[in-house]
mmCIF file with all atom_site columns, C-alpha atoms in Angstrom:
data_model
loop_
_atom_site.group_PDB
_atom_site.id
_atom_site.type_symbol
_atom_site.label_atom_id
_atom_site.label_alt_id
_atom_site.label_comp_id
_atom_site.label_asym_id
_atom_site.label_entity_id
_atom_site.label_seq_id
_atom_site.pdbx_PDB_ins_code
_atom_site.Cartn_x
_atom_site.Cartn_y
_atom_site.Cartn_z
_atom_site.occupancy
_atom_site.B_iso_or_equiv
_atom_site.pdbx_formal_charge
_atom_site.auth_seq_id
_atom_site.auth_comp_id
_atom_site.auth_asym_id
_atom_site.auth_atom_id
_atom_site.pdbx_PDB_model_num
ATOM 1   C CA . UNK A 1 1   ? -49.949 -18.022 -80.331 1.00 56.00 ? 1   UNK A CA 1
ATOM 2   C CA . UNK A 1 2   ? -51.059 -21.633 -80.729 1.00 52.00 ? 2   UNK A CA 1
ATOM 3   C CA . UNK A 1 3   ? -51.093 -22.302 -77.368 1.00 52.00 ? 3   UNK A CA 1
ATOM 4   C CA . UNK A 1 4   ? -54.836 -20.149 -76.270 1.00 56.00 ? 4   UNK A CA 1
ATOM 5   C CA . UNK A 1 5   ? -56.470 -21.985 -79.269 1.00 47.00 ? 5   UNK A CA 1
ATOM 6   C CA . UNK A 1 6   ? -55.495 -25.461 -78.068 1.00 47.00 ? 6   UNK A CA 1
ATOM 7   C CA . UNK A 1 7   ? -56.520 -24.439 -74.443 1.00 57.00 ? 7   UNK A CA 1
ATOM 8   C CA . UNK A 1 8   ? -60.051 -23.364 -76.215 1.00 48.00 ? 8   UNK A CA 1
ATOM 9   C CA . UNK A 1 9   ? -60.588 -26.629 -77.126 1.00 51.00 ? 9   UNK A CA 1
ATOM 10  C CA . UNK A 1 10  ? -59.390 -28.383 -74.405 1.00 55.00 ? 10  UNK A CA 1
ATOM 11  C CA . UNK A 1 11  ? -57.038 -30.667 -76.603 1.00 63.00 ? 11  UNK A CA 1
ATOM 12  C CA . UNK A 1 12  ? -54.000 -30.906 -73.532 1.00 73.00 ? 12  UNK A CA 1
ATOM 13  C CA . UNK A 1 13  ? -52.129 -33.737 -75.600 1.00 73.00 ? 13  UNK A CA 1
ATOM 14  C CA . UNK A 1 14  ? -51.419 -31.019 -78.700 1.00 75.00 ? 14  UNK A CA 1
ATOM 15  C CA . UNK A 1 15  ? -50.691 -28.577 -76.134 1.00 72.00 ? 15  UNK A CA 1
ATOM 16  C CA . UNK A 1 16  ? -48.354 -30.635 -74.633 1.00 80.00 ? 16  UNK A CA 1
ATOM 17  C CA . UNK A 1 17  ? -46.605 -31.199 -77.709 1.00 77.00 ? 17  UNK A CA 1
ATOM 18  C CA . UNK A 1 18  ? -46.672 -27.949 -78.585 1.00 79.00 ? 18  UNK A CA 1
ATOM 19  C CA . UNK A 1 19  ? -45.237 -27.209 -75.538 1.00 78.00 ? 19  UNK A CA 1
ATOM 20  C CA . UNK A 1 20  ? -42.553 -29.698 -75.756 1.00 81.00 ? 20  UNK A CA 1
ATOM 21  C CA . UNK A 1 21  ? -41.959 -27.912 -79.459 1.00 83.00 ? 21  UNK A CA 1
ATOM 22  C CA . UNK A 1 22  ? -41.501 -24.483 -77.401 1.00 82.00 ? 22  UNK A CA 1
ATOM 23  C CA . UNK A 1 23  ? -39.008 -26.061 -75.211 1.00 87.00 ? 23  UNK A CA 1
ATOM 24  C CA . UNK A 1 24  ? -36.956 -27.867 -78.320 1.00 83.00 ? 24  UNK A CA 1
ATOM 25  C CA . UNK A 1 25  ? -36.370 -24.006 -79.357 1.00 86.00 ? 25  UNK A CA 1
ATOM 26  C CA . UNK A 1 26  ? -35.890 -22.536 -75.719 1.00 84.00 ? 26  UNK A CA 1
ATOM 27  C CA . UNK A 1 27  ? -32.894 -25.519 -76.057 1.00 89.00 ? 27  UNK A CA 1
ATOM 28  C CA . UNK A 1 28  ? -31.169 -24.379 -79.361 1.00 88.00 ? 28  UNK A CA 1
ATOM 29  C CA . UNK A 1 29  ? -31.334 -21.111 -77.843 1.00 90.00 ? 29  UNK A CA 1
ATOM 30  C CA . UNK A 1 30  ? -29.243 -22.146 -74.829 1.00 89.00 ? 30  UNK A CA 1
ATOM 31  C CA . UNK A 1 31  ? -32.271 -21.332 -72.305 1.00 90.00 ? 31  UNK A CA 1
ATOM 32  C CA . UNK A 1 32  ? -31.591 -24.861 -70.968 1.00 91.00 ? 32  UNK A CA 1
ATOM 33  C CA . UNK A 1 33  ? -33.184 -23.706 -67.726 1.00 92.00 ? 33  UNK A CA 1
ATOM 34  C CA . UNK A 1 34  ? -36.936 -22.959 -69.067 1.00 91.00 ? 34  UNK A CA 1
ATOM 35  C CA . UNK A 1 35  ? -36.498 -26.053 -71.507 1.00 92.00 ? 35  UNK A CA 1
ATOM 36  C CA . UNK A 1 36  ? -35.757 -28.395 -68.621 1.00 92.00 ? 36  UNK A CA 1
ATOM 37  C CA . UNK A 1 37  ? -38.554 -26.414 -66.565 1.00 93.00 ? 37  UNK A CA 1
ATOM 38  C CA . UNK A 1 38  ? -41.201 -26.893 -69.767 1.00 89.00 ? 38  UNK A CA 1
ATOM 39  C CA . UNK A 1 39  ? -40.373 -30.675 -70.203 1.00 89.00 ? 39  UNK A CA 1
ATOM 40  C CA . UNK A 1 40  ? -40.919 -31.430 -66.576 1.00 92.00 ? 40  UNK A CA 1
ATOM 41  C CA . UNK A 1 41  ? -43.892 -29.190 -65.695 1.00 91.00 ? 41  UNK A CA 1
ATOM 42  C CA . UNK A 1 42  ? -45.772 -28.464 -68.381 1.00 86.00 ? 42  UNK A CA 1
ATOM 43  C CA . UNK A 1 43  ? -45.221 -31.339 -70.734 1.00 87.00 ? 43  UNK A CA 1
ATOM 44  C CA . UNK A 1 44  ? -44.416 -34.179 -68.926 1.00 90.00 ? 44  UNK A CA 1
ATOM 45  C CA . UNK A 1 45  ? -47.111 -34.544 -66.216 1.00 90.00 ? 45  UNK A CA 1
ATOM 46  C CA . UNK A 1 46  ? -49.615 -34.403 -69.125 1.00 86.00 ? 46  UNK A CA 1
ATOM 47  C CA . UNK A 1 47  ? -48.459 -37.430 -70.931 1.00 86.00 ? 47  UNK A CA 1
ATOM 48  C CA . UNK A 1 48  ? -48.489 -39.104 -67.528 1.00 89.00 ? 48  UNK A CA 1
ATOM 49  C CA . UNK A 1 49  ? -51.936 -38.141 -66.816 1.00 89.00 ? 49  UNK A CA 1
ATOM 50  C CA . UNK A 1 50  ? -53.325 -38.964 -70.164 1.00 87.00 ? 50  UNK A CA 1
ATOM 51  C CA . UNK A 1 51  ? -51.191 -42.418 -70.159 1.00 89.00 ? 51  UNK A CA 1
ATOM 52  C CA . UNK A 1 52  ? -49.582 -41.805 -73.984 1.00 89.00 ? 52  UNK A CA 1
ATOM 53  C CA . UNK A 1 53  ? -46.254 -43.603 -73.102 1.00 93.00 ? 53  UNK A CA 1
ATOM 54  C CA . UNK A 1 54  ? -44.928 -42.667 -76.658 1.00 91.00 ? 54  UNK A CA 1
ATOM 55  C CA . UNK A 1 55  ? -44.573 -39.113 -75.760 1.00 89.00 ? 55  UNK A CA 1
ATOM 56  C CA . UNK A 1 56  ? -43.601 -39.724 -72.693 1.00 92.00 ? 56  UNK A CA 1
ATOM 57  C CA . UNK A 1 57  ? -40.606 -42.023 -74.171 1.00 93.00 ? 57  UNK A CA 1
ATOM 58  C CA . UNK A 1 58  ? -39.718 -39.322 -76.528 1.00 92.00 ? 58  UNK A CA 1
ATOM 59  C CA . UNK A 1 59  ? -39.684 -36.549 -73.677 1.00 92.00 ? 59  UNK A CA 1
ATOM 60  C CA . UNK A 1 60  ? -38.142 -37.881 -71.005 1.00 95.00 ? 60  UNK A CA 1
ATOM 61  C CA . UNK A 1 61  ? -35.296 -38.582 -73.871 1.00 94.00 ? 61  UNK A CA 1
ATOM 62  C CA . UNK A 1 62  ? -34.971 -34.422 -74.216 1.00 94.00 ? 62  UNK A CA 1
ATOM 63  C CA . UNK A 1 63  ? -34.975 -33.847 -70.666 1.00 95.00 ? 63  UNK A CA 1
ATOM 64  C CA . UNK A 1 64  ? -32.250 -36.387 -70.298 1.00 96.00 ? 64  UNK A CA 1
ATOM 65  C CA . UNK A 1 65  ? -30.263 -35.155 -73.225 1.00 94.00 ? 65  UNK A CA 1
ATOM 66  C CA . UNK A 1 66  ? -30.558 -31.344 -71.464 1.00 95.00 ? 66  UNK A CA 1
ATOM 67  C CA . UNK A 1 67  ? -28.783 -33.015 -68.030 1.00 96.00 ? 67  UNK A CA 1
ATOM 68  C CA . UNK A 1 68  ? -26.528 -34.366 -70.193 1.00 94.00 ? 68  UNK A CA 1
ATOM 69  C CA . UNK A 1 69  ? -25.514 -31.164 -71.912 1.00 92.00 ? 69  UNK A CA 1
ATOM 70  C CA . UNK A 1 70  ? -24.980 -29.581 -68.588 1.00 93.00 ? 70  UNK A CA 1
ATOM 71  C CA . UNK A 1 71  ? -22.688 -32.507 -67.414 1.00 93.00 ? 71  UNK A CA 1
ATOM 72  C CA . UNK A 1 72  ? -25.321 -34.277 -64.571 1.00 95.00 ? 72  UNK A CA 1
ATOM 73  C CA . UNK A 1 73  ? -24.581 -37.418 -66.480 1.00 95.00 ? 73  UNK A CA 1
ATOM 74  C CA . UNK A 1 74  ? -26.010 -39.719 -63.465 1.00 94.00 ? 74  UNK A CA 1
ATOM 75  C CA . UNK A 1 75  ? -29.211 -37.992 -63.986 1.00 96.00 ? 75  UNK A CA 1
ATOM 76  C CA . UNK A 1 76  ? -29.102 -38.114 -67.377 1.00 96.00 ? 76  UNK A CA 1
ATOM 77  C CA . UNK A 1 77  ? -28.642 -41.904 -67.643 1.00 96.00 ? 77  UNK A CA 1
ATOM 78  C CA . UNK A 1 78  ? -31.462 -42.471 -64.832 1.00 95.00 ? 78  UNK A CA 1
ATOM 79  C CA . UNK A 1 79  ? -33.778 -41.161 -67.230 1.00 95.00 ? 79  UNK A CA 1
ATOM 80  C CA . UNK A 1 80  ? -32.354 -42.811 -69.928 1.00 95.00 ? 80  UNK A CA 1
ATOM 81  C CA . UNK A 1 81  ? -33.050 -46.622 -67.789 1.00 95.00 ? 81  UNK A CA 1
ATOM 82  C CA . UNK A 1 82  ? -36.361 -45.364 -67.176 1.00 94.00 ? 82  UNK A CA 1
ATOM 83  C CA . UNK A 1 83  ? -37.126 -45.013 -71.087 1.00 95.00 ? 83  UNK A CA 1
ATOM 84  C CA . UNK A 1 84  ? -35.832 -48.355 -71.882 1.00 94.00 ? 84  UNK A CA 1
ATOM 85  C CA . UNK A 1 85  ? -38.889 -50.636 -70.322 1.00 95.00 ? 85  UNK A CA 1
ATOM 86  C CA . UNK A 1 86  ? -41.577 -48.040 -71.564 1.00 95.00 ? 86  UNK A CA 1
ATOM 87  C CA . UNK A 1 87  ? -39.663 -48.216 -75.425 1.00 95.00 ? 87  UNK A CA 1
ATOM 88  C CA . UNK A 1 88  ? -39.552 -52.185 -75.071 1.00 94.00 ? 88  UNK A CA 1
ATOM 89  C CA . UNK A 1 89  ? -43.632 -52.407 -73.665 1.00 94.00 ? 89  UNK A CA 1
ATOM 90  C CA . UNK A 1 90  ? -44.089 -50.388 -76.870 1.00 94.00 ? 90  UNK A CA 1
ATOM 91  C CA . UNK A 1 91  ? -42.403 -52.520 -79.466 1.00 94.00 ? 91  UNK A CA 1
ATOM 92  C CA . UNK A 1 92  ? -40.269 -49.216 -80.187 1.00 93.00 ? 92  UNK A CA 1
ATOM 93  C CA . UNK A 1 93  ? -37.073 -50.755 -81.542 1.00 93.00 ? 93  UNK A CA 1
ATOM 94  C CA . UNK A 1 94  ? -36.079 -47.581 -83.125 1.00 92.00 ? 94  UNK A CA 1
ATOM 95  C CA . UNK A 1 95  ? -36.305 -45.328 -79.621 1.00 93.00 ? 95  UNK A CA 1
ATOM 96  C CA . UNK A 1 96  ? -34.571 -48.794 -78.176 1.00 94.00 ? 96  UNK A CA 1
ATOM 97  C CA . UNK A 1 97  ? -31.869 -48.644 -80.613 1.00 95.00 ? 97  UNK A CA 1
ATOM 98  C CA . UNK A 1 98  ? -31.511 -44.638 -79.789 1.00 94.00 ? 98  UNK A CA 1
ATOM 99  C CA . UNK A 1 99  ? -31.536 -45.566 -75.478 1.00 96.00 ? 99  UNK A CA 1
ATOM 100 C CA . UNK A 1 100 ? -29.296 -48.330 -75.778 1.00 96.00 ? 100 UNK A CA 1
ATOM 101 C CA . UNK A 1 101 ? -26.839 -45.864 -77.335 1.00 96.00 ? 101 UNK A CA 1
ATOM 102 C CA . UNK A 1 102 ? -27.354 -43.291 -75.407 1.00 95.00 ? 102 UNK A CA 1
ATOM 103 C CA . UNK A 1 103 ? -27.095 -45.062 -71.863 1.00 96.00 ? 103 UNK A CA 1
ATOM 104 C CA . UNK A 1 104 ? -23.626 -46.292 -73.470 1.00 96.00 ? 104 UNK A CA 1
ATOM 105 C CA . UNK A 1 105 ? -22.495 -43.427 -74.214 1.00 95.00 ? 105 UNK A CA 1
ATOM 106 C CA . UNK A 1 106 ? -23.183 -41.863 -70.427 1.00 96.00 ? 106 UNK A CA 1
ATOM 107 C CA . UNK A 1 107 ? -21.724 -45.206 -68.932 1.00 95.00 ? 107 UNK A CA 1
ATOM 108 C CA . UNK A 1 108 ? -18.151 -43.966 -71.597 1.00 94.00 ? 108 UNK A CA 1
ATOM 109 C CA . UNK A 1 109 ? -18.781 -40.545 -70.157 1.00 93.00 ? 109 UNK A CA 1
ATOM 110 C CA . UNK A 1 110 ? -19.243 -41.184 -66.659 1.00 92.00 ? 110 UNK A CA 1
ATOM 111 C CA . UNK A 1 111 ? -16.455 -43.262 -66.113 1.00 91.00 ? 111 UNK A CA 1
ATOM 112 C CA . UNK A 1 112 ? -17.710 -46.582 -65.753 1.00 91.00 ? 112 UNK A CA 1
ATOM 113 C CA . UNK A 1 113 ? -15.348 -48.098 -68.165 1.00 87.00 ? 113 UNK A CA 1
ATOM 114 C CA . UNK A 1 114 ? -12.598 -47.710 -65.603 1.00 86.00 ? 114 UNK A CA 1
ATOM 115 C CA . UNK A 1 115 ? -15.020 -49.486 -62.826 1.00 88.00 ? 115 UNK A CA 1
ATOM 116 C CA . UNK A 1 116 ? -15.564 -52.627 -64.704 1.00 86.00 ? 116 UNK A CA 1
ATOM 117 C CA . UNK A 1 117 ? -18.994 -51.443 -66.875 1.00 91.00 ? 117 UNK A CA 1
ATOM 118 C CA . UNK A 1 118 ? -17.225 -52.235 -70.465 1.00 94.00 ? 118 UNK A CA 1
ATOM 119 C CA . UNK A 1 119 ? -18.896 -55.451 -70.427 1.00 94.00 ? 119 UNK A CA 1
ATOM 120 C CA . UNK A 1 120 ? -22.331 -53.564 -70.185 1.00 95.00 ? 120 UNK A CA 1
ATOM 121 C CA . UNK A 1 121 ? -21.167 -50.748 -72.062 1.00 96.00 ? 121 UNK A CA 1
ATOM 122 C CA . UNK A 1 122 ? -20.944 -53.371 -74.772 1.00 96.00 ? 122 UNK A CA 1
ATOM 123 C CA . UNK A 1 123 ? -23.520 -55.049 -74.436 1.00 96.00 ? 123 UNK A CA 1
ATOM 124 C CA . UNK A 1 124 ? -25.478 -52.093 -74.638 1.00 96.00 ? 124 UNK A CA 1
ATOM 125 C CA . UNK A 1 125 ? -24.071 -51.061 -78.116 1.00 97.00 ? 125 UNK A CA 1
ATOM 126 C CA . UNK A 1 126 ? -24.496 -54.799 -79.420 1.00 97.00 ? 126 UNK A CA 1
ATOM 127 C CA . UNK A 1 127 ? -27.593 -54.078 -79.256 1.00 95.00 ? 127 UNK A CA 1
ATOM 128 C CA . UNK A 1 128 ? -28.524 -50.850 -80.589 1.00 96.00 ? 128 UNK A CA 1
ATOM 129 C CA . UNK A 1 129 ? -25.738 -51.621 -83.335 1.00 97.00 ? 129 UNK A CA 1
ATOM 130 C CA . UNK A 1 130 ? -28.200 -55.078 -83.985 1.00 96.00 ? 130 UNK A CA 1
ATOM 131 C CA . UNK A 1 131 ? -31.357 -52.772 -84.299 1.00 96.00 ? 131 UNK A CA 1
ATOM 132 C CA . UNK A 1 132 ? -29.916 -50.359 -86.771 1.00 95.00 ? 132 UNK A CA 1
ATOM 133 C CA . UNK A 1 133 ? -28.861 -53.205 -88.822 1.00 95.00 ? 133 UNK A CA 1
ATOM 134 C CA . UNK A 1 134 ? -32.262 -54.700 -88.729 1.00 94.00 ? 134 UNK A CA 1
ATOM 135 C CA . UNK A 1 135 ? -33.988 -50.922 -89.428 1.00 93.00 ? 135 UNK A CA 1
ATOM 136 C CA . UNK A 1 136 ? -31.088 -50.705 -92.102 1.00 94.00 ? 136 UNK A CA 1
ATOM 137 C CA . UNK A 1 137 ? -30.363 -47.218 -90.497 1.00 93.00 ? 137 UNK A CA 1
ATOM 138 C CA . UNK A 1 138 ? -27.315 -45.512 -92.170 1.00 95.00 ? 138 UNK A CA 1
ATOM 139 C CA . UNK A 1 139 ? -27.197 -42.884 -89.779 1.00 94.00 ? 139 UNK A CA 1
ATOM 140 C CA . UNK A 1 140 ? -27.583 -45.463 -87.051 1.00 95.00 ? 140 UNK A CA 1
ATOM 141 C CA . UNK A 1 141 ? -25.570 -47.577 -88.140 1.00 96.00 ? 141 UNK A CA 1
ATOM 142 C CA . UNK A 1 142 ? -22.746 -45.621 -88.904 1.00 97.00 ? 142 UNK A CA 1
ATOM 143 C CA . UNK A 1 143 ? -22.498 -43.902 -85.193 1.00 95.00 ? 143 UNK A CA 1
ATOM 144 C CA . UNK A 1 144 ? -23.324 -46.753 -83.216 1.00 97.00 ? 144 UNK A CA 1
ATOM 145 C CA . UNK A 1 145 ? -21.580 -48.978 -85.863 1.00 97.00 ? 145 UNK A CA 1
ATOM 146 C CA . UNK A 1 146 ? -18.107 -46.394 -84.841 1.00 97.00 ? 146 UNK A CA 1
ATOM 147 C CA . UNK A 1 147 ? -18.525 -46.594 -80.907 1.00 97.00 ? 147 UNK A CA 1
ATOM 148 C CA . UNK A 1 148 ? -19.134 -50.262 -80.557 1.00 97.00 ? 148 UNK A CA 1
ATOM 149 C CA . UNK A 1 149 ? -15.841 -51.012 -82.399 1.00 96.00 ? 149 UNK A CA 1
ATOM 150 C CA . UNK A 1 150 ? -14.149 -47.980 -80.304 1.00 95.00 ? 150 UNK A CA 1
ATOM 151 C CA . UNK A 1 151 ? -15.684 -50.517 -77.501 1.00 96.00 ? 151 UNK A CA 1
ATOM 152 C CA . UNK A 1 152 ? -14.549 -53.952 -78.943 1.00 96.00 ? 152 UNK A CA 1
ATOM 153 C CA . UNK A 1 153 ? -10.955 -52.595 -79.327 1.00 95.00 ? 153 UNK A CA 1
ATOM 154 C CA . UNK A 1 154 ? -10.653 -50.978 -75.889 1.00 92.00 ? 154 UNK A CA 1
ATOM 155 C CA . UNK A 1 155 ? -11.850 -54.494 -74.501 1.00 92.00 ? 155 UNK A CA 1
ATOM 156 C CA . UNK A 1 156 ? -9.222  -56.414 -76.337 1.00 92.00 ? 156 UNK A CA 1
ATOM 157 C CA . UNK A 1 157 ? -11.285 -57.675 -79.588 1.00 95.00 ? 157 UNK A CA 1
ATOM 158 C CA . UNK A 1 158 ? -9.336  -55.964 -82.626 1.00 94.00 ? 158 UNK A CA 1
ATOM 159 C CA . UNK A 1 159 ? -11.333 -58.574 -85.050 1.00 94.00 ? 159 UNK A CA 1
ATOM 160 C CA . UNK A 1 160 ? -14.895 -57.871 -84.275 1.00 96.00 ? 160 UNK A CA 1
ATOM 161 C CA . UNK A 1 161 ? -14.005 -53.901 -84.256 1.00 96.00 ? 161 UNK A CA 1
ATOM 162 C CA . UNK A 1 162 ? -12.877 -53.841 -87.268 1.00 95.00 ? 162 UNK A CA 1
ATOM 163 C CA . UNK A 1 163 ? -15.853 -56.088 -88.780 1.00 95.00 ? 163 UNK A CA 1
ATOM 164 C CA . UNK A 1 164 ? -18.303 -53.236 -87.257 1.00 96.00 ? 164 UNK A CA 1
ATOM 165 C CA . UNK A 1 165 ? -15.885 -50.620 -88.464 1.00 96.00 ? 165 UNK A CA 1
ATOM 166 C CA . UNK A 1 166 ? -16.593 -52.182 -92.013 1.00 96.00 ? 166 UNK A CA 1
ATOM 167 C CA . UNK A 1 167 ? -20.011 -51.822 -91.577 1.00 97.00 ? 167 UNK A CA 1
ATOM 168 C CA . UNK A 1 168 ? -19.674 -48.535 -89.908 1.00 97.00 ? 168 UNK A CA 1
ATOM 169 C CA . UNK A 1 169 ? -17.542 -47.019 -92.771 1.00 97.00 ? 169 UNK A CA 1
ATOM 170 C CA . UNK A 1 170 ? -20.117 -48.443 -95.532 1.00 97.00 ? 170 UNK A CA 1
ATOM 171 C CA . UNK A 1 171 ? -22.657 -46.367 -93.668 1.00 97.00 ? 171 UNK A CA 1
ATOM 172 C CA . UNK A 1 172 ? -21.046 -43.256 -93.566 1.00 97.00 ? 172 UNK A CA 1
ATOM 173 C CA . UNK A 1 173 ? -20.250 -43.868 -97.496 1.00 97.00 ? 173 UNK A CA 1
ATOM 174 C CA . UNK A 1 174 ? -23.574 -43.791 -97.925 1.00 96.00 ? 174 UNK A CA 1
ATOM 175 C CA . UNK A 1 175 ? -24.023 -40.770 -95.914 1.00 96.00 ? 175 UNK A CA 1
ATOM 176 C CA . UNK A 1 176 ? -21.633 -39.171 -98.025 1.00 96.00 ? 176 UNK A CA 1
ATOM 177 C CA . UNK A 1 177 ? -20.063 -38.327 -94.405 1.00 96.00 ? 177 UNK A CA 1
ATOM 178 C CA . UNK A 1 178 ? -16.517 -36.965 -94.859 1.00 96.00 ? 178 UNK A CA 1
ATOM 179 C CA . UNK A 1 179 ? -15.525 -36.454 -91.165 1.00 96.00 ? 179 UNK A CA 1
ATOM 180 C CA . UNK A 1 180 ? -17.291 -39.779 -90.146 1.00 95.00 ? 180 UNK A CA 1
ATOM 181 C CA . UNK A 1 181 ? -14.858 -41.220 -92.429 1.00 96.00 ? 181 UNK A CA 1
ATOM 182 C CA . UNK A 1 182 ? -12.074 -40.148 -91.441 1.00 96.00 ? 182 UNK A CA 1
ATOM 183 C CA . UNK A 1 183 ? -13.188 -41.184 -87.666 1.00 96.00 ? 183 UNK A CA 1
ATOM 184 C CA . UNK A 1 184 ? -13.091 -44.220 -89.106 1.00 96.00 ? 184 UNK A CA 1
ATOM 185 C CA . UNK A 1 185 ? -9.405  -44.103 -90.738 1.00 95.00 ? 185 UNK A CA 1
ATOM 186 C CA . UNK A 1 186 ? -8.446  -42.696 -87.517 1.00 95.00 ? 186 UNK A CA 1
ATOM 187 C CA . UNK A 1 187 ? -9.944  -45.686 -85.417 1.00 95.00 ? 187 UNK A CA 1
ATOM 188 C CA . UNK A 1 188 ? -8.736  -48.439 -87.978 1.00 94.00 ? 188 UNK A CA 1
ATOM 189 C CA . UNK A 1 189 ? -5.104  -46.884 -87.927 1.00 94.00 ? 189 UNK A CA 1
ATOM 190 C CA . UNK A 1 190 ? -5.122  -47.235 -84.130 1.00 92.00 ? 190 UNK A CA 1
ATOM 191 C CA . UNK A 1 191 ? -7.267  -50.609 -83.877 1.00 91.00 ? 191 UNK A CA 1
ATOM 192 C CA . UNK A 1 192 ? -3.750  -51.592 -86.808 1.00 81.00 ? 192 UNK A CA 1
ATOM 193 C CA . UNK A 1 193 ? -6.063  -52.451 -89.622 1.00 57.00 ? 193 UNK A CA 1
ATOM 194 C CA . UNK A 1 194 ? -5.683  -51.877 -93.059 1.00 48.00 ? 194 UNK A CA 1
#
């Protein structure tokens, strides 16, 4: 219904949004299809052509978190590299924080882990992890804070894990986050900390 008044006055950036908001509920419906489809031909092309590489950043992010759902995981963390530049042109530590996590998490899916990646698998985290520290991000914080020391410990480094686990488990406290807790409990246990 919103979409013929913003095409009356010729405003294509809130159309695209809107449009991008259309495909966000197509998603949670499981119409991954038409989402994907929406993001990539409706939305997308108009935040190239009007240069806004904000929502640009924040779309390509959804269409790479739709591959992801349906398992093309090297597509997925293309997109993903391709966000990172635009995100660090911007200044946009907080998307940065959210890439850097995200391409981790697709290298620990993927497989690369067993090919030699850990080291940039880690490196990856470290980073995001040292963002949501500087944002003070709970939520942040306390997933990134939970993979990087699932990270340290499969790379040998029981200290440093459990000195992010700390951290991680204070965040989740804060969260009041029951199950993120016991991921924690779970991961200490195994890492053969207190």
């Amino acid at each position: 219904q919103v979409l013929p008044v913003l095409e009356h006055f010729d405003d294509a950036s809130a159309k695209a949004v809107t449009q991008g908001k259309i495909a966000d509920i197509l998603k949670s419906c499981g119409q991954l299809d038409e989402a994907l489809r929406i993001h990539r031909e409706e939305e997308l092309p108009v935040h190239d052509r009007l240069g806004d590489l904000g929502e640009k950043v924040v779309t390509l992010g959804k269409i790479a978190a739709i591959l992801q759902t349906r398992g093309q995981l090297t597509e997925a963390l293309e997109l993903q590299e391709q966000r990172m530049p635009i995100a660090r042109r911007l200044g946009d530590i907080d998307s940065l924080a959210h890439i850097m996590f995200s391409t981790a998490w697709l290298r620990l899916e993927s497989g690369e882990r067993e090919t030699g990646g850990l080291p940039r698998i880690h490196d990856e985290l470290a980073e995001a992890f040292a963002i949501s520290v500087t944002l003070s991000r709970p939520d942040f914080i306390a997933g990134t804070g939970l993979l990087l020391a699932q990270v340290l410990a499969m790379g040998g480094r029981p200290d440093p894990a459990l000195v992010v686990l700390a951290q991680a488990e204070k965040a989740f406290t804060k969260l009041d986050d029951a199950v993120g807790l016991a991921h924690v409990r779970e991961l200490r246990a195994t890492i053969g900390g207190a």
